[in-house]
Structures are given as structure tokens and as C-alpha cells.
PDB file of C-alpha atoms in Angstrom:
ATOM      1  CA  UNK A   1      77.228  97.524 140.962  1.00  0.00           C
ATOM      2  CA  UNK A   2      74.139  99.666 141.812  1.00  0.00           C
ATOM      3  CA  UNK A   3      76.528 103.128 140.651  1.00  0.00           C
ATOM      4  CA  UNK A   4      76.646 101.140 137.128  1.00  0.00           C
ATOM      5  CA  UNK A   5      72.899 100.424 136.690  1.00  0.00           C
ATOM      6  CA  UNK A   6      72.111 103.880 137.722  1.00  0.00           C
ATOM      7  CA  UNK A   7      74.757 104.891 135.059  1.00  0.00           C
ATOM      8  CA  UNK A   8      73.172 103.003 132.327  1.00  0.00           C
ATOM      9  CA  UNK A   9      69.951 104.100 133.435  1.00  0.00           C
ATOM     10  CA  UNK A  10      71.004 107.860 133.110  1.00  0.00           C
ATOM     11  CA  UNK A  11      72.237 107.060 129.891  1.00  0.00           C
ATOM     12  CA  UNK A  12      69.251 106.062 128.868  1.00  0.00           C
ATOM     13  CA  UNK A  13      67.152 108.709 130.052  1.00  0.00           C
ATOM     14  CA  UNK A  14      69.759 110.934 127.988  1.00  0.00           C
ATOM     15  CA  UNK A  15      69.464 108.594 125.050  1.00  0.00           C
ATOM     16  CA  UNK A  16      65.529 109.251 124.934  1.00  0.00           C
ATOM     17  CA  UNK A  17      65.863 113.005 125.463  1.00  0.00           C
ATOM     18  CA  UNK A  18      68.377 113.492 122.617  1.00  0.00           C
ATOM     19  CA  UNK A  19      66.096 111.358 120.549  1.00  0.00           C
ATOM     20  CA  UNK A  20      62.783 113.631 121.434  1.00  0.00           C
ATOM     21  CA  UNK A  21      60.924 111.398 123.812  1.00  0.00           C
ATOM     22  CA  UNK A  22      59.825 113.554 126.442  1.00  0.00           C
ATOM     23  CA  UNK A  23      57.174 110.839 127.376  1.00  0.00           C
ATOM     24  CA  UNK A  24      57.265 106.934 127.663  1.00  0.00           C
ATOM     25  CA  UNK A  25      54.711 104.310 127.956  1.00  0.00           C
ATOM     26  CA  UNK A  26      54.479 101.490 130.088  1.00  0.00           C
ATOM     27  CA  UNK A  27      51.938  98.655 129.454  1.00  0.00           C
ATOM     28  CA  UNK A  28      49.088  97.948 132.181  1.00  0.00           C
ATOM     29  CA  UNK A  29      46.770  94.727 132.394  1.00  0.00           C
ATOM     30  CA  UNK A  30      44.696  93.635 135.239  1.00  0.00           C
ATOM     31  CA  UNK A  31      46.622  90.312 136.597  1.00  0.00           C
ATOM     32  CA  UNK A  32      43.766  87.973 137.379  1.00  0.00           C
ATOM     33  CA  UNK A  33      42.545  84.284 136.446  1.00  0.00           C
ATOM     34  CA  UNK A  34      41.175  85.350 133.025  1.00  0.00           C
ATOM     35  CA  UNK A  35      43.940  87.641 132.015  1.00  0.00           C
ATOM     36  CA  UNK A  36      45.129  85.954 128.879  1.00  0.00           C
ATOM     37  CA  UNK A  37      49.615  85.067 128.371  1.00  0.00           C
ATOM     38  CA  UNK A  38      49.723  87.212 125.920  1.00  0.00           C
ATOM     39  CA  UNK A  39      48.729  90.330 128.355  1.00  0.00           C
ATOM     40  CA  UNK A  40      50.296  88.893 131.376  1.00  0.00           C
ATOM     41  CA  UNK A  41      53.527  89.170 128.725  1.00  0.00           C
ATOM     42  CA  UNK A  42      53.482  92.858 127.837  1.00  0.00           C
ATOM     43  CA  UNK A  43      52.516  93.740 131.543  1.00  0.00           C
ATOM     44  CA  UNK A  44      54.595  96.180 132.872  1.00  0.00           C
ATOM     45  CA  UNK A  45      56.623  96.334 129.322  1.00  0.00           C
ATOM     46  CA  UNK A  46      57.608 100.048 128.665  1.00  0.00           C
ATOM     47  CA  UNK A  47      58.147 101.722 124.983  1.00  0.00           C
ATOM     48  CA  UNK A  48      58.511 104.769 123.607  1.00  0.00           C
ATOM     49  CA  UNK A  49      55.266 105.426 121.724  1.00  0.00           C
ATOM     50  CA  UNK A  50      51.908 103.723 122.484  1.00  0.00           C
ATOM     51  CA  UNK A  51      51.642 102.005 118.968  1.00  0.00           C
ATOM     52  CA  UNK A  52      55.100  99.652 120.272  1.00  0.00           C
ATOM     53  CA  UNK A  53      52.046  98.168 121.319  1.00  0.00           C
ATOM     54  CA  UNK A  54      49.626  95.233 119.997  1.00  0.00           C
ATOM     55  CA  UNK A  55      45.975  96.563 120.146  1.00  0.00           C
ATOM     56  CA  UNK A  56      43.544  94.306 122.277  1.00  0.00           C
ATOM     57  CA  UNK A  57      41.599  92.048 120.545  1.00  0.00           C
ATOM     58  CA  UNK A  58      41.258  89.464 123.512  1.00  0.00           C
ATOM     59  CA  UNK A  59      38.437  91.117 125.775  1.00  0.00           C
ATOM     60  CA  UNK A  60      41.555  91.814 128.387  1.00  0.00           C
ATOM     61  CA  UNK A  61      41.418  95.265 130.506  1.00  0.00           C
ATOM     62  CA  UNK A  62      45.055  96.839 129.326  1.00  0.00           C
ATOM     63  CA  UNK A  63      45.771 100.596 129.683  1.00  0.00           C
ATOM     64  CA  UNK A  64      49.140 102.395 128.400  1.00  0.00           C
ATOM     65  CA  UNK A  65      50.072 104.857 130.457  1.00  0.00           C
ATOM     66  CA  UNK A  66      52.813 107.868 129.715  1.00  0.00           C
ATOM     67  CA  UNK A  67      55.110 108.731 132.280  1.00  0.00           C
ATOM     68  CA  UNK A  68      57.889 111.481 131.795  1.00  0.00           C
ATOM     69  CA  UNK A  69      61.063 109.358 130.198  1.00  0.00           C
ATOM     70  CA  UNK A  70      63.607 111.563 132.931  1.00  0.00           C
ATOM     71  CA  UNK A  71      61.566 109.258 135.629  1.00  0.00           C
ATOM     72  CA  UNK A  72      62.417 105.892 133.390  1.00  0.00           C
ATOM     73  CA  UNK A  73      64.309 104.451 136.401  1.00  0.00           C
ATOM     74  CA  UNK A  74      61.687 104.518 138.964  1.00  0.00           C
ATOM     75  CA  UNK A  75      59.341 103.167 136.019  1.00  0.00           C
ATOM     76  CA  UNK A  76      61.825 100.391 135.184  1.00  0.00           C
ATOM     77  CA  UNK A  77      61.925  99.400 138.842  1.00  0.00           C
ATOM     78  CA  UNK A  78      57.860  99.457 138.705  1.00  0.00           C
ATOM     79  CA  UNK A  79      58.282  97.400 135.693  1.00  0.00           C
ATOM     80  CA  UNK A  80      60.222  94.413 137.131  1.00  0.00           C
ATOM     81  CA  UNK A  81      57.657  94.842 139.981  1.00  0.00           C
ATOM     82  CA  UNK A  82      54.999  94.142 137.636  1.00  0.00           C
ATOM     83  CA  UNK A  83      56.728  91.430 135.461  1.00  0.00           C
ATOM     84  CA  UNK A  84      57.368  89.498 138.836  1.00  0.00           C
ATOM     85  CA  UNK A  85      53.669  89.740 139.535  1.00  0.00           C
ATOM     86  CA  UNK A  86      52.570  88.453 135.669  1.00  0.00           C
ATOM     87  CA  UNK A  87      55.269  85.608 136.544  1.00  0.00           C
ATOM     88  CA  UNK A  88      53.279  84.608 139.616  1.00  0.00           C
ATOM     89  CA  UNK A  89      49.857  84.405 138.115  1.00  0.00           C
ATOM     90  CA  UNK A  90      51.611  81.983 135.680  1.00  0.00           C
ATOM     91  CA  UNK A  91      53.186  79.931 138.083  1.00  0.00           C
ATOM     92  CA  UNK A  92      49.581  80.266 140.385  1.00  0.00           C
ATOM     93  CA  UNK A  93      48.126  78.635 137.543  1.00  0.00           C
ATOM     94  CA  UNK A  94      50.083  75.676 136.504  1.00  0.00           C
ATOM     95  CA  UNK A  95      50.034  74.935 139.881  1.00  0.00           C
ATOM     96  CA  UNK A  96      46.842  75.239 140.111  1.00  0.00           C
ATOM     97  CA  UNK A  97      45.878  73.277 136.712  1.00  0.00           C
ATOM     98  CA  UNK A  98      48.035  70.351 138.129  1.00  0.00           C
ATOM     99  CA  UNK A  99      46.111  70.203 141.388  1.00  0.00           C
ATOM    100  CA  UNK A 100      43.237  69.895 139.570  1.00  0.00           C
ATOM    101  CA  UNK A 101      44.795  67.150 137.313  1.00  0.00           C
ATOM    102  CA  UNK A 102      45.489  65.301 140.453  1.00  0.00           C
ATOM    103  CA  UNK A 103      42.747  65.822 142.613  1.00  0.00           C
ATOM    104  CA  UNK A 104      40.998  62.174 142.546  1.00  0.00           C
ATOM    105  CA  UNK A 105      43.976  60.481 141.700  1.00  0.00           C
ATOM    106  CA  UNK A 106      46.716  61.657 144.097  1.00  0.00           C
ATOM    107  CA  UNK A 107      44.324  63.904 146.699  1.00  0.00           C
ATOM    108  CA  UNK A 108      47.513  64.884 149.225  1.00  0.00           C
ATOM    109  CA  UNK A 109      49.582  66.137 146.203  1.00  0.00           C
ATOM    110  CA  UNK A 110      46.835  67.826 145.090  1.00  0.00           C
ATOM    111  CA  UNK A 111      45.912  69.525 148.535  1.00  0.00           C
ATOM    112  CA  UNK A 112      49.942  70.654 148.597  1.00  0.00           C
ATOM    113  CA  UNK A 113      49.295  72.292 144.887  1.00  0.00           C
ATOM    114  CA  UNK A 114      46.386  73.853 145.667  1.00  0.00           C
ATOM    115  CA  UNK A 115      47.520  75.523 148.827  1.00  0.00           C
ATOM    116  CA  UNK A 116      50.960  76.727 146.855  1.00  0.00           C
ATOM    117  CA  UNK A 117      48.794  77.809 144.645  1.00  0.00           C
ATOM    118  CA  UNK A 118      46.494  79.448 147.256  1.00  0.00           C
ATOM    119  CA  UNK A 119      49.313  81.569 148.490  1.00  0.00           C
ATOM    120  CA  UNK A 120      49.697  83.565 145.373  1.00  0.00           C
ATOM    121  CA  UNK A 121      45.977  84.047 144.957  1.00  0.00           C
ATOM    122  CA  UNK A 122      42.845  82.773 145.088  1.00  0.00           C
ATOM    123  CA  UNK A 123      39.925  83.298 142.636  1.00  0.00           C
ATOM    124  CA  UNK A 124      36.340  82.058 143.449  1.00  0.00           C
ATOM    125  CA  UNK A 125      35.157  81.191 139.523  1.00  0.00           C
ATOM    126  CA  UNK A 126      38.004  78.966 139.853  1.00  0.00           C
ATOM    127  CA  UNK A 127      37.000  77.249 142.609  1.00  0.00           C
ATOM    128  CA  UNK A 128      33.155  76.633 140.973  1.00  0.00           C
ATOM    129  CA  UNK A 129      34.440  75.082 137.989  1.00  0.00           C
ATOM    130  CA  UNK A 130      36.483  72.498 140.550  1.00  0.00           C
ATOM    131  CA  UNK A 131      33.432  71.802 142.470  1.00  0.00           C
ATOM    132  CA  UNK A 132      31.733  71.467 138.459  1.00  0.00           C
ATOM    133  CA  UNK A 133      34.564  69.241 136.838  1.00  0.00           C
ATOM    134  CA  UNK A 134      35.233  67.241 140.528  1.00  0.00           C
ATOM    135  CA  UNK A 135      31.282  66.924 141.682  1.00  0.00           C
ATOM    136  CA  UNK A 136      31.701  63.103 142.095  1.00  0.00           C
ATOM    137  CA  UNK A 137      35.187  62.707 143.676  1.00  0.00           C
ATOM    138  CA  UNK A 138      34.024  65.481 146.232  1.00  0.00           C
ATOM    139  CA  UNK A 139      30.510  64.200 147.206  1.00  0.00           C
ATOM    140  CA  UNK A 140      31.937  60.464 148.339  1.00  0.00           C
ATOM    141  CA  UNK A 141      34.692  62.329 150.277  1.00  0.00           C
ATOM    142  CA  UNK A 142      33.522  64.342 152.748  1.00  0.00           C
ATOM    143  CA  UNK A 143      37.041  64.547 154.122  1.00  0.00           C
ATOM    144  CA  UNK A 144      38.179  65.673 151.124  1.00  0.00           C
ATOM    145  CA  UNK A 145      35.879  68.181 151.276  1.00  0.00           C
ATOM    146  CA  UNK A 146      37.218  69.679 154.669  1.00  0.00           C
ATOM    147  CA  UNK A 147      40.579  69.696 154.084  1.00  0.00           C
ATOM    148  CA  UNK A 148      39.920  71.731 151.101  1.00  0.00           C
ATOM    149  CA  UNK A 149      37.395  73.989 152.634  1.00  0.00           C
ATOM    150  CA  UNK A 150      40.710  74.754 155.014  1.00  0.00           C
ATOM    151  CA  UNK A 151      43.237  75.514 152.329  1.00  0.00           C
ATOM    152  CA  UNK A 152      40.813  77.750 150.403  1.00  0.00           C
ATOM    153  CA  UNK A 153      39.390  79.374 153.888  1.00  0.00           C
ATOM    154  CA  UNK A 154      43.130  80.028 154.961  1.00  0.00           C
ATOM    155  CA  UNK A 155      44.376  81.076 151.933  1.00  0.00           C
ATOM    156  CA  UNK A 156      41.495  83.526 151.612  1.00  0.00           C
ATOM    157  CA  UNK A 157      41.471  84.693 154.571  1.00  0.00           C
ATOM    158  CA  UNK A 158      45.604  85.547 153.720  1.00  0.00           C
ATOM    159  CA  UNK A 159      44.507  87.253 150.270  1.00  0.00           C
ATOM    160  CA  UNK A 160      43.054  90.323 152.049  1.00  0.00           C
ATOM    161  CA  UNK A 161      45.998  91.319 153.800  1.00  0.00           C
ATOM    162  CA  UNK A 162      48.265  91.434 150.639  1.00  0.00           C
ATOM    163  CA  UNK A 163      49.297  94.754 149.768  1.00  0.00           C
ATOM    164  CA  UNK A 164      47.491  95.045 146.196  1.00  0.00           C
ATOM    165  CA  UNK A 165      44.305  94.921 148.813  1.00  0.00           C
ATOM    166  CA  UNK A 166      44.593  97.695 150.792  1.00  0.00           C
ATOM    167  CA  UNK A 167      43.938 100.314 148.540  1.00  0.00           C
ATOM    168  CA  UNK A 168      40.408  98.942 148.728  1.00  0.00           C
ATOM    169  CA  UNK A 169      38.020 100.420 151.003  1.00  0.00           C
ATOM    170  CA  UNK A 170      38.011  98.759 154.332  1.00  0.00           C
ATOM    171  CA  UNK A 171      34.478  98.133 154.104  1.00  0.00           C
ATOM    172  CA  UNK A 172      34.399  96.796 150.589  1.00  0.00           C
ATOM    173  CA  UNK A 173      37.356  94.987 151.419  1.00  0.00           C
ATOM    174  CA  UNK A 174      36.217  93.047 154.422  1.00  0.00           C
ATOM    175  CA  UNK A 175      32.048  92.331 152.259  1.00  0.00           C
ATOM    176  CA  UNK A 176      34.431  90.804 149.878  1.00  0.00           C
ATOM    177  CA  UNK A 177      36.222  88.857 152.105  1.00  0.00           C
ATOM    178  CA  UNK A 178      32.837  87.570 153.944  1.00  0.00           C
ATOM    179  CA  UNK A 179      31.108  87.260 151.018  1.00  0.00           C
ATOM    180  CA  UNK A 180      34.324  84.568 149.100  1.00  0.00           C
ATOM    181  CA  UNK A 181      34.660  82.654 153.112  1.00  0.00           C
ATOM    182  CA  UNK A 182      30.801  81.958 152.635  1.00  0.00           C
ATOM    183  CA  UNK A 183      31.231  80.939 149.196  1.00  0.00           C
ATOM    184  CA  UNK A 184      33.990  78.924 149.975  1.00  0.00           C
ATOM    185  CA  UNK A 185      32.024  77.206 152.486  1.00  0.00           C
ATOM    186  CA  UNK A 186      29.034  76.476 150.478  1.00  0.00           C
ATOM    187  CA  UNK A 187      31.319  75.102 147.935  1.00  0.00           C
ATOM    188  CA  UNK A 188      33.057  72.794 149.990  1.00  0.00           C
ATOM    189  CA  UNK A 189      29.907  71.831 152.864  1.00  0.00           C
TER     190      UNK A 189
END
């Protein structure tokens, strides 16, 4: 099976040469909690000119990048890479949305979202507005409180050893990752 998609991609790479396109694009956004669907769609979406795609209007970051079309194959692979990644942050937040939906009503479900959720990523705004929206639920249970200050410490903690994280200076790396475990903590005292 592999000799067959390696065939097809070959004759696409052909297919694009014949045609002219000595350059591709592939479509870049920055994955995070504020990235809108309609970016997180296009992520990692290649074409063969740049205006294949729509112009940001939505305050997202985006870049389109060219690449040489004869290295399509290793771009396609970086593609479903990237897709799989957009996927996440979608599943991250629904997960995430839910735990909040549940959070005074069903607190153990809730705990089980957020740390599911917590294992694809966490973001600190996020974690304010919970705090915001959940101020009363969370003051008259102060073991509620803990055992969220655990998931979101843990889960931290596990965010700075992911891959996307290394390319960070170390220092930079570890100031952020002090400066979200005291947030985190002041969030949830």
C-alpha cells in the first residue's frame, strides 16, 4: 500500500510540474484557544496559488507559505500532521466547554473533562474566565478547589514537555512554566 500512495503522490508532483507550478502553498495558523474554526479548518490545507485562499478578516495569525511542489509529499505528510493538531484543539475545547457546563452540577464528570481536556492543552485565559463564570460554586468548595488546582498543576506541568515546546528557549520555557503553576495556584487557593 505505501508503493501506491507514493505512486499517486509522484503523480501528482508530475501533474503540478506539467501544469507550471514550480511552487505550492500550504496554509499556517497559530492553533491556540482563540484561533477561530474557520482557521483551525484551512490549517495545514495546501493549494497551488496563495489566492486558493480566504483573506483574514478574523484578527487570526495565518501565514501561507510556498514550498517547492517536487517536495509535495513531505508537505502532505506535514499537512495531516497539522490537520490532526487543528482536530485536537477542537476536541480540547468541547471538552472543555462541557466541563464547564457541568462543573456545579456534576463536579466528578467535570474534573474527568477537564483533565481530558488538560492533556491536549492548557490555556491560562481559559482558566480566569472559569474562576469568573464559577466564582460562587468554587468559593463554598474548597475541595473543589484542590482537586482542580491538581488537574490544572499536572496538566501544566505535562504541557512543557510536549514537543511544540521545545523549540522555546529553555529559559523562557521554564519562566513560562513558573509563571502559569503560580497562576494556577492563585486561581484555585
Amino acid at each position: 500500500m505505501l508503493f501506491g500512495a507514493e505512486m499517486l503522490d509522484g503523480l501528482r508532483v508530475a501533474r503540478y510540474l506539467i501544469l507550471g507550478r514550480w511552487q505550492l502553498w500550504q496554509y499556517y495558523t497559530n492553533v491556540t484557544w482563540r484561533t477561530c474554526e474557520k482557521c483551525l479548518a484551512w490549517h495545514g490545507r495546501i493549494a497551488a496559488r496563495p489566492d486558493a485562499f480566504p483573506e483574514p478578516r478574523d484578527g487570526c495569525e495565518r501565514k501561507l507559505l510556498p514550498f517547492p511542489a517536487r517536495k509535495l509529499p513531505f508537505y502532505r505528510e506535514k499537512a495531516r500532521l497539522m490537520r490532526e493538531r487543528a482536530q485536537a484543539e477542537l476536541e480540547r475545547r468541547r471538552l472543555f466547554q462541557e466541563a464547564v457546563r457541568l462543573l456545579s452540577q456534576d463536579p466528578d464528570r467535570a474534573l474527568s473533562l477537564f483533565d481530558r481536556a488538560g492533556a491536549i492543552d492548557v490555556y491560562i485565559p481559559e482558566l480566569e474566565r472559569l474562576v469568573e463564570e464559577h466564582r460562587e460554586t468554587l468559593a463554598g468548595s474548597p475541595e473543589l478547589r484542590q482537586r482542580l488546582r491538581e488537574v490544572f498543576l499536572r496538566r501544566w506541568g505535562e504541557k512543557f514537555a510536549k514537543p511544540r515546546y521545545e523549540r522555546l528557549p529553555e529559559r523562557l520555557r521554564q519562566a513560562q512554566e513558573r509563571w502559569g503553576l503560580a497562576r494556577i495556584k492563585e486561581l484555585f487557593p
